[in-house]
Amino acid sequence: MRRYEVHVTGKPGIFDPAGKTAQTALDNLGYTGIDELRIGTFIELSCDDAVTPEQVVEMCEKLLANPIIETYRVEEIEG
Amino acid sequence: MRRYEVHVTGKPGIFDPAGKTAQTALDNLGYTGIDELRIGTFIELSCDDAVTPEQVVEMCEKLLANPIIETYRVEEIEG
């Protein structure tokens, strides 16, 4: 069993309406010290030993991320 | 300026339809070795120096996570 974590985040300059909305809502709750809040996706994968990090990168390119507007990073988790 | 990363994930046993859909779609693309795929939220915060980790935990409890069905972890990022 291999475990991977994938972080998918908007590229710099890409508008993040969910993040902006959360920031405004927190501001209204009194948390006024936030300069920027960005929301991305966190994906946890449990796979057969045969699934390589290169294949997880392929999955990101094809389905898990939108490479036009998002970047992603794949990490294998030990243990 | 302080930076925080927050990971919000569904509690064990909570159904994750987005993750299940992605897993099925990857299976259809030929990536059949995935045992489980769970999708959560990744939040990046840039804040004033006055914003403490305890305040970020409060933000999670009040707005960024749903503590009934989700767990979260807050990490301060150095540098």
Coordinates of C-alpha atoms in Angstrom, one line a residue, chain A residues 1 5 7-9 21-23 25-26 29 31-48 51 55-56 58-59 62-64 73, chain B residues 1 5 7-9 21-23 25-26 29 31-48 51 55-56 58-59 62-64 73:
Chain A
M1 CA 0.0 0.0 0.0
E5 CA -1.0 13.5 -0.8
H7 CA -2.2 19.7 -3.1
V8 CA -4.0 21.6 -5.9
T9 CA -3.9 25.4 -5.7
T21 CA -15.8 35.1 0.3
A22 CA -14.3 33.3 3.3
Q23 CA -12.0 36.2 3.9
A25 CA -16.9 36.5 6.1
L26 CA -14.0 36.2 8.6
L29 CA -16.6 38.1 12.3
Y31 CA -10.8 38.6 12.1
T32 CA -9.6 41.7 10.3
G33 CA -5.9 40.8 10.1
I34 CA -6.0 38.5 7.1
D35 CA -4.1 39.8 4.1
E36 CA -5.0 36.9 1.8
L37 CA -6.9 33.7 2.0
R38 CA -6.8 31.1 -0.8
I39 CA -8.7 27.9 -0.9
G40 CA -7.4 24.8 -2.8
T41 CA -7.9 21.1 -2.8
F42 CA -6.3 18.5 -0.7
I43 CA -6.4 14.9 -2.0
E44 CA -5.4 11.8 -0.1
L45 CA -4.8 8.6 -2.1
S46 CA -4.3 5.1 -0.9
C47 CA -3.0 2.9 -3.7
D48 CA -1.5 -0.5 -4.6
V51 CA 1.0 3.0 -8.5
Q55 CA 1.2 7.9 -12.4
V56 CA -0.2 10.2 -9.7
E58 CA -0.6 11.9 -14.8
M59 CA -3.8 11.6 -12.8
K62 CA -5.8 14.4 -16.7
L63 CA -8.4 14.7 -13.9
L64 CA -7.5 15.9 -10.4
R73 CA 2.3 19.0 -6.0
Chain B
M1 CA 3.4 38.7 8.2
E5 CA -1.8 26.3 6.1
H7 CA -6.1 21.1 6.0
V8 CA -9.7 20.2 6.3
T9 CA -10.7 16.6 5.8
T21 CA -16.6 10.2 -8.2
A22 CA -12.9 11.1 -8.9
Q23 CA -11.9 7.5 -8.0
A25 CA -13.4 8.4 -13.1
L26 CA -9.7 7.5 -12.6
L29 CA -9.2 6.0 -17.3
Y31 CA -5.9 3.8 -13.0
T32 CA -7.4 0.8 -11.3
G33 CA -4.9 0.5 -8.4
I34 CA -6.6 3.1 -6.1
D35 CA -8.0 1.8 -2.9
E36 CA -9.3 5.0 -1.6
L37 CA -9.4 8.6 -2.7
R38 CA -10.6 11.4 -0.4
I39 CA -10.9 15.0 -1.2
G40 CA -10.6 17.8 1.4
T41 CA -9.8 21.5 1.5
F42 CA -6.4 23.2 1.6
I43 CA -6.4 26.8 2.9
E44 CA -3.5 29.2 2.7
L45 CA -3.6 32.3 5.0
S46 CA -1.4 35.3 5.0
C47 CA -2.0 37.4 8.1
D48 CA -0.8 40.2 10.2
V51 CA -3.0 36.7 14.2
Q55 CA -7.2 32.5 16.3
V56 CA -6.8 30.4 13.2
E58 CA -11.2 29.6 16.1
M59 CA -11.7 30.5 12.4
K62 CA -16.6 29.1 13.3
L63 CA -16.3 29.2 9.5
L64 CA -13.5 27.3 7.7
R73 CA -5.2 20.9 11.3

